[in-house]
Coordinates of N, CA and C in Angstrom, one line a residue:
M1 N 75.7 -182.1 -14.7 CA 74.7 -182.0 -13.6 C 74.6 -180.5 -13.0
K2 N 75.8 -179.9 -12.9 CA 75.9 -178.6 -12.4 C 75.2 -177.6 -13.3
K3 N 75.4 -177.8 -14.6 CA 74.7 -177.0 -15.6 C 73.2 -177.1 -15.6
L4 N 72.7 -178.3 -15.4 CA 71.3 -178.5 -15.3 C 70.7 -177.9 -14.1
L5 N 71.4 -177.9 -13.0 CA 70.9 -177.3 -11.7 C 70.9 -175.7 -11.9
S6 N 72.0 -175.2 -12.6 CA 72.1 -173.8 -12.8 C 70.9 -173.3 -13.7
I7 N 70.6 -174.1 -14.7 CA 69.6 -173.7 -15.6 C 68.2 -173.7 -14.9
L8 N 68.0 -174.8 -14.1 CA 66.7 -174.9 -13.4 C 66.6 -173.8 -12.4
G9 N 67.7 -173.4 -11.7 CA 67.7 -172.3 -10.8 C 67.3 -171.0 -11.4
I10 N 67.9 -170.7 -12.6 CA 67.6 -169.5 -13.3 C 66.2 -169.5 -13.7
I11 N 65.7 -170.6 -14.2 CA 64.3 -170.6 -14.6 C 63.4 -170.4 -13.4
G12 N 63.7 -171.0 -12.3 CA 62.9 -170.8 -11.1 C 62.9 -169.4 -10.6
L13 N 64.0 -168.7 -10.6 CA 64.1 -167.3 -10.2 C 63.4 -166.4 -11.1
T14 N 63.5 -166.6 -12.4 CA 62.9 -165.8 -13.4 C 61.4 -165.9 -13.3
T15 N 60.9 -167.1 -13.1 CA 59.4 -167.3 -12.9 C 58.9 -166.6 -11.7
T16 N 59.6 -166.8 -10.6 CA 59.2 -166.2 -9.3 C 59.2 -164.7 -9.4
S17 N 60.3 -164.1 -10.0 CA 60.4 -162.6 -10.1 C 59.3 -162.1 -11.0
T18 N 59.1 -162.7 -12.1 CA 58.0 -162.2 -13.0 C 56.7 -162.3 -12.4
T19 N 56.4 -163.4 -11.7 CA 55.1 -163.6 -11.1 C 54.8 -162.5 -10.1
S20 N 55.8 -162.3 -9.2 CA 55.6 -161.3 -8.2 C 55.5 -159.9 -8.8
L21 N 56.2 -159.6 -9.9 CA 56.1 -158.3 -10.5 C 54.8 -158.1 -11.1
I22 N 54.2 -159.1 -11.8 CA 52.9 -159.0 -12.4 C 51.8 -158.9 -11.4
S23 N 51.9 -159.6 -10.3 CA 50.9 -159.6 -9.3 C 51.0 -158.4 -8.3
C24 N 52.1 -157.7 -8.4 CA 52.2 -156.6 -7.4 C 51.3 -155.5 -7.7
E25 N 50.7 -155.0 -6.6 CA 49.7 -153.9 -6.8 C 50.3 -152.7 -6.3
K26 N 50.3 -151.6 -7.1 CA 50.9 -150.4 -6.7 C 49.9 -149.6 -5.8
P27 N 50.4 -149.3 -4.6 CA 49.5 -148.5 -3.7 C 49.3 -147.1 -4.2
N28 N 48.2 -146.5 -3.9 CA 48.0 -145.1 -4.2 C 48.7 -144.2 -3.2
N29 N 49.8 -143.6 -3.5 CA 50.5 -142.8 -2.6 C 50.1 -141.3 -2.7
N30 N 49.0 -141.1 -3.4 CA 48.5 -139.7 -3.6 C 47.6 -139.4 -2.4
E31 N 48.1 -138.6 -1.5 CA 47.3 -138.3 -0.3 C 46.1 -137.6 -0.5
N32 N 46.1 -136.7 -1.5 CA 45.0 -135.8 -1.8 C 44.0 -136.3 -2.9
E33 N 44.2 -137.5 -3.2 CA 43.4 -138.2 -4.3 C 43.5 -137.3 -5.6
E34 N 42.4 -136.6 -5.9 CA 42.3 -135.9 -7.1 C 43.0 -134.5 -7.1
N35 N 43.3 -134.0 -5.9 CA 43.8 -132.7 -5.8 C 45.2 -132.5 -6.2
N36 N 46.0 -133.6 -6.4 CA 47.4 -133.4 -6.8 C 47.6 -133.4 -8.3
K37 N 46.5 -133.3 -9.1 CA 46.7 -133.3 -10.5 C 47.1 -131.9 -10.9
P38 N 47.9 -131.7 -11.9 CA 48.4 -130.4 -12.3 C 47.2 -129.6 -12.8
K39 N 47.2 -128.3 -12.6 CA 46.2 -127.4 -13.0 C 46.3 -127.2 -14.5
P40 N 45.2 -127.2 -15.2 CA 45.2 -127.0 -16.7 C 45.6 -125.5 -16.9
A41 N 46.2 -125.2 -18.1 CA 46.5 -123.9 -18.5 C 45.3 -123.1 -18.6
P42 N 45.3 -121.8 -18.1 CA 44.1 -121.0 -18.2 C 43.7 -120.7 -19.7
E43 N 42.4 -120.7 -19.9 CA 41.9 -120.4 -21.2 C 42.2 -119.0 -21.6
P44 N 42.6 -118.7 -22.9 CA 42.8 -117.4 -23.3 C 41.6 -116.5 -23.3
Q45 N 41.7 -115.2 -23.0 CA 40.6 -114.4 -23.0 C 40.0 -114.2 -24.4
Q46 N 38.8 -114.5 -24.6 CA 38.1 -114.4 -25.9 C 37.5 -113.0 -26.0
P47 N 37.6 -112.4 -27.2 CA 36.9 -111.2 -27.5 C 35.4 -111.4 -27.4
P48 N 34.6 -110.3 -27.3 CA 33.1 -110.4 -27.3 C 32.6 -111.0 -28.6
K49 N 31.6 -111.8 -28.5 CA 31.0 -112.3 -29.7 C 30.4 -111.2 -30.6
N50 N 30.5 -111.4 -31.9 CA 30.0 -110.5 -32.9 C 30.8 -109.2 -32.9
S51 N 32.0 -109.2 -32.4 CA 32.9 -108.0 -32.4 C 33.9 -108.2 -33.6
N52 N 34.6 -107.1 -33.9 CA 35.6 -107.2 -34.9 C 37.0 -107.7 -34.4
W53 N 37.1 -108.0 -33.1 CA 38.3 -108.5 -32.6 C 38.4 -110.0 -32.7
E54 N 39.6 -110.5 -33.0 CA 39.8 -111.9 -33.2 C 41.1 -112.3 -32.4
L55 N 41.0 -113.4 -31.6 CA 42.1 -113.9 -30.9 C 43.0 -114.6 -31.9
I56 N 44.2 -114.2 -32.1 CA 45.1 -114.8 -33.1 C 46.1 -115.7 -32.4
D57 N 46.8 -115.3 -31.4 CA 47.8 -116.1 -30.8 C 48.0 -115.9 -29.3
Y58 N 48.4 -116.9 -28.6 CA 48.7 -116.9 -27.2 C 49.8 -117.9 -27.0
P59 N 50.5 -117.8 -25.9 CA 51.8 -118.6 -25.7 C 51.6 -120.1 -25.9
T60 N 50.5 -120.7 -25.6 CA 50.3 -122.1 -25.7 C 49.6 -122.5 -27.0
S61 N 49.4 -121.6 -27.9 CA 48.7 -121.9 -29.2 C 49.7 -122.6 -30.2
T62 N 49.1 -123.1 -31.3 CA 49.9 -123.7 -32.3 C 50.3 -122.7 -33.4
I63 N 49.7 -121.6 -33.4 CA 50.0 -120.6 -34.4 C 51.4 -120.0 -34.2
K64 N 52.1 -119.9 -35.2 CA 53.5 -119.3 -35.0 C 53.5 -117.8 -35.5
L65 N 54.0 -117.0 -34.6 CA 54.0 -115.5 -35.0 C 54.8 -115.3 -36.3
R66 N 55.8 -116.0 -36.5 CA 56.6 -115.8 -37.7 C 55.7 -116.0 -39.0
D67 N 54.9 -117.0 -38.9 CA 54.0 -117.2 -40.1 C 52.9 -116.1 -40.2
L68 N 52.4 -115.7 -39.0 CA 51.4 -114.6 -39.0 C 51.9 -113.3 -39.6
F69 N 53.2 -113.0 -39.3 CA 53.7 -111.7 -39.7 C 54.7 -111.8 -40.8
K70 N 54.5 -112.8 -41.7 CA 55.4 -112.9 -42.9 C 55.1 -111.8 -43.9
N71 N 53.8 -111.5 -44.1 CA 53.4 -110.6 -45.2 C 52.5 -109.5 -44.5
P72 N 52.8 -108.2 -44.7 CA 52.0 -107.1 -44.2 C 50.6 -107.3 -44.7
D73 N 49.6 -107.1 -43.8 CA 48.2 -107.3 -44.2 C 47.4 -106.0 -44.0
N74 N 48.0 -104.9 -43.6 CA 47.4 -103.6 -43.3 C 46.2 -103.7 -42.3
K75 N 46.4 -104.6 -41.4 CA 45.4 -104.8 -40.3 C 46.0 -104.3 -39.0
W76 N 45.1 -103.9 -38.1 CA 45.5 -103.5 -36.7 C 45.6 -104.7 -35.8
Y77 N 46.6 -104.6 -35.0 CA 46.8 -105.7 -34.0 C 47.0 -105.1 -32.6
V78 N 46.5 -105.8 -31.6 CA 46.7 -105.4 -30.2 C 47.4 -106.5 -29.5
I79 N 48.5 -106.2 -28.8 CA 49.2 -107.2 -28.1 C 49.1 -106.9 -26.6
N80 N 48.7 -107.9 -25.9 CA 48.6 -107.8 -24.4 C 49.9 -108.4 -23.9
L81 N 50.7 -107.6 -23.3 CA 52.0 -108.2 -22.8 C 52.4 -107.7 -21.5
F82 N 53.4 -108.3 -20.9 CA 53.9 -108.0 -19.6 C 55.4 -107.4 -19.8
T83 N 55.6 -106.3 -19.2 CA 57.0 -105.7 -19.2 C 57.4 -105.6 -17.7
T84 N 58.7 -105.8 -17.5 CA 59.1 -105.7 -16.1 C 59.1 -104.3 -15.5
Q85 N 59.1 -103.3 -16.4 CA 59.1 -101.9 -15.9 C 57.7 -101.5 -15.6
E86 N 56.7 -101.8 -16.5 CA 55.4 -101.2 -16.5 C 54.3 -102.2 -16.1
G87 N 54.6 -103.5 -16.0 CA 53.6 -104.5 -15.7 C 52.9 -104.8 -17.0
Y88 N 51.6 -105.1 -16.9 CA 50.8 -105.4 -18.1 C 50.5 -104.1 -18.9
I89 N 50.7 -104.2 -20.2 CA 50.4 -103.1 -21.1 C 49.7 -103.6 -22.3
I90 N 49.1 -102.7 -23.1 CA 48.6 -103.0 -24.4 C 49.4 -102.2 -25.4
R91 N 49.8 -102.9 -26.5 CA 50.4 -102.2 -27.6 C 49.6 -102.4 -28.8
K92 N 49.4 -101.3 -29.6 CA 48.5 -101.4 -30.8 C 49.4 -100.9 -32.0
F93 N 49.3 -101.7 -33.1 CA 50.0 -101.2 -34.3 C 49.3 -101.8 -35.5
K94 N 49.6 -101.1 -36.6 CA 49.0 -101.5 -37.9 C 50.2 -102.2 -38.7
F95 N 50.0 -103.4 -39.1 CA 51.1 -104.2 -39.8 C 51.1 -103.8 -41.3
T96 N 52.0 -102.9 -41.6 CA 52.1 -102.5 -43.0 C 53.5 -102.7 -43.5
N97 N 53.8 -102.3 -44.7 CA 55.2 -102.3 -45.2 C 56.1 -101.4 -44.4
K98 N 55.6 -100.4 -43.7 CA 56.4 -99.5 -43.0 C 56.6 -99.9 -41.5
T99 N 56.0 -101.0 -41.1 CA 56.1 -101.4 -39.7 C 57.5 -101.7 -39.4
K100 N 58.1 -101.2 -38.3 CA 59.4 -101.4 -37.9 C 59.6 -102.9 -37.4
L101 N 60.5 -103.6 -38.0 CA 60.8 -105.0 -37.6 C 62.1 -105.1 -36.8
V102 N 62.2 -106.0 -36.0 CA 63.4 -106.3 -35.2 C 64.4 -106.8 -36.2
K103 N 65.6 -106.2 -36.2 CA 66.7 -106.6 -37.1 C 67.9 -107.0 -36.4
K104 N 68.8 -107.6 -37.0 CA 70.0 -108.1 -36.3 C 70.8 -107.0 -35.6
S105 N 70.9 -105.8 -36.1 CA 71.6 -104.8 -35.4 C 70.9 -104.3 -34.1
D106 N 69.6 -104.6 -34.0 CA 68.9 -104.2 -32.8 C 69.4 -105.1 -31.6
Y107 N 69.7 -106.3 -31.8 CA 70.2 -107.1 -30.7 C 71.7 -107.3 -30.6
D108 N 72.4 -106.9 -31.7 CA 73.9 -107.0 -31.6 C 74.4 -105.9 -30.7
E109 N 73.7 -104.8 -30.5 CA 74.2 -103.7 -29.7 C 73.6 -103.6 -28.3
T110 N 72.9 -104.6 -27.9 CA 72.2 -104.5 -26.6 C 72.6 -105.6 -25.7
A111 N 72.3 -105.5 -24.5 CA 72.5 -106.6 -23.5 C 71.4 -107.6 -23.6
W112 N 70.4 -107.3 -24.4 CA 69.3 -108.3 -24.5 C 69.4 -109.2 -25.7
K113 N 70.6 -109.5 -26.1 CA 70.9 -110.2 -27.4 C 70.0 -111.5 -27.5
Y114 N 70.0 -112.2 -26.4 CA 69.2 -113.5 -26.4 C 67.7 -113.2 -26.6
K115 N 67.2 -112.1 -26.1 CA 65.8 -111.8 -26.3 C 65.4 -111.3 -27.7
F116 N 66.1 -110.3 -28.1 CA 65.8 -109.7 -29.4 C 66.1 -110.7 -30.5
K117 N 67.0 -111.6 -30.4 CA 67.3 -112.6 -31.4 C 66.1 -113.4 -31.7
D118 N 65.3 -113.8 -30.7 CA 64.1 -114.5 -30.8 C 63.0 -113.8 -31.7
Y119 N 63.1 -112.5 -31.7 CA 62.1 -111.6 -32.4 C 62.6 -111.1 -33.7
E120 N 63.7 -111.5 -34.2 CA 64.2 -111.0 -35.5 C 63.2 -111.2 -36.6
G121 N 62.9 -110.1 -37.3 CA 61.9 -110.2 -38.4 C 60.5 -110.0 -38.0
L122 N 60.2 -109.8 -36.7 CA 58.9 -109.6 -36.2 C 58.7 -108.1 -35.9
P123 N 57.5 -107.6 -35.8 CA 57.3 -106.2 -35.4 C 57.8 -105.9 -34.0
T124 N 58.4 -104.8 -33.9 CA 59.1 -104.4 -32.6 C 58.1 -104.4 -31.5
E125 N 56.8 -104.2 -31.8 CA 55.8 -104.1 -30.7 C 55.6 -105.4 -30.0
L126 N 56.1 -106.5 -30.6 CA 55.9 -107.9 -30.0 C 57.0 -108.2 -28.9
V127 N 58.1 -107.3 -28.8 CA 59.1 -107.6 -27.9 C 58.6 -107.5 -26.5
G128 N 58.7 -108.6 -25.7 CA 58.2 -108.6 -24.4 C 57.6 -110.0 -24.1
Y129 N 57.0 -110.2 -22.9 CA 56.4 -111.4 -22.6 C 54.9 -111.3 -22.9
Y130 N 54.6 -111.6 -24.2 CA 53.2 -111.3 -24.6 C 52.3 -112.5 -24.1
R131 N 51.0 -112.1 -23.8 CA 50.0 -113.0 -23.4 C 49.1 -113.4 -24.5
Y132 N 48.6 -112.3 -25.2 CA 47.7 -112.6 -26.3 C 47.9 -111.6 -27.4
V133 N 47.6 -112.1 -28.6 CA 47.7 -111.2 -29.8 C 46.3 -111.2 -30.4
Y134 N 45.7 -110.1 -30.6 CA 44.4 -109.9 -31.2 C 44.5 -109.2 -32.5
R135 N 43.7 -109.5 -33.5 CA 43.6 -108.8 -34.8 C 42.2 -108.1 -34.9
W136 N 42.3 -106.8 -35.3 CA 41.0 -106.1 -35.6 C 40.6 -106.3 -37.0
N137 N 39.5 -106.9 -37.2 CA 39.0 -107.2 -38.6 C 38.0 -106.1 -39.1
G138 N 38.0 -105.0 -38.4 CA 37.1 -103.9 -38.8 C 37.8 -103.0 -39.9
V139 N 37.1 -102.0 -40.3 CA 37.7 -101.1 -41.4 C 38.6 -100.0 -40.9
N140 N 38.1 -99.3 -39.9 CA 38.9 -98.1 -39.4 C 39.8 -98.5 -38.2
E141 N 40.6 -97.6 -37.8 CA 41.5 -97.9 -36.6 C 40.6 -98.1 -35.4
P142 N 40.9 -99.1 -34.6 CA 40.1 -99.4 -33.4 C 40.6 -98.5 -32.2
Q143 N 39.8 -98.3 -31.2 CA 40.3 -97.7 -30.0 C 41.0 -98.8 -29.2
T144 N 42.0 -98.4 -28.5 CA 42.8 -99.4 -27.7 C 42.0 -99.9 -26.5
P145 N 41.9 -101.2 -26.4 CA 41.1 -101.7 -25.2 C 41.8 -101.4 -23.9
E146 N 41.0 -101.4 -22.8 CA 41.6 -101.1 -21.5 C 41.8 -102.4 -20.8
I147 N 42.9 -102.4 -19.9 CA 43.2 -103.6 -19.1 C 43.2 -103.3 -17.7
N148 N 43.1 -104.3 -16.8 CA 43.3 -104.1 -15.4 C 44.7 -104.4 -15.0
N149 N 45.0 -104.4 -13.7 CA 46.4 -104.7 -13.2 C 46.8 -106.1 -13.5
G150 N 45.8 -107.0 -13.6 CA 46.1 -108.4 -13.9 C 46.3 -108.7 -15.3
G151 N 46.2 -107.7 -16.2 CA 46.3 -107.9 -17.6 C 45.1 -108.4 -18.4
E152 N 43.9 -108.5 -17.7 CA 42.7 -108.9 -18.4 C 42.1 -107.6 -19.0
I153 N 41.6 -107.8 -20.2 CA 40.9 -106.7 -20.9 C 39.6 -106.5 -20.3
T154 N 39.3 -105.3 -19.8 CA 38.1 -104.9 -19.2 C 37.1 -104.2 -20.1
D155 N 37.6 -103.5 -21.1 CA 36.8 -102.7 -22.0 C 37.4 -102.9 -23.4
W156 N 36.6 -103.6 -24.3 CA 37.1 -103.8 -25.6 C 37.0 -102.6 -26.5
K157 N 36.3 -101.6 -26.1 CA 36.1 -100.4 -27.0 C 35.7 -100.7 -28.4
K158 N 34.5 -101.3 -28.5 CA 34.0 -101.7 -29.8 C 34.0 -100.5 -30.7

């Protein structure tokens, strides 16, 4: 008899708990309604249409820099990056067989071991907090684009 009452009690509690759980309505505790949504990542700055500049990589893209810089392609690249000493700067380089790459000895002898290790095998121009990588698909060396204090390219120097 005790077992039967125990089983009936458990069934009753389970049914009650499940019913109230299913029927419970979650109140909206979002005071600002739509305003509490996270802001989307800013869109990368696109080069002008019909120009020889092409956006290659930016921090949230799926392109991997290691894949991009596996084989020298003799093309010019511009990197928009942030350095703690200078703020936003532009670095321009041609990726050839002679391009200096970050090697193990570069980060073994510095206090920046953790940083340089991430760049091993990549062009030294990429070291820093880069925002965008652009490739010049033209024939001759491009002029270096100009940027403002916020790191936005203001003059692409076609």
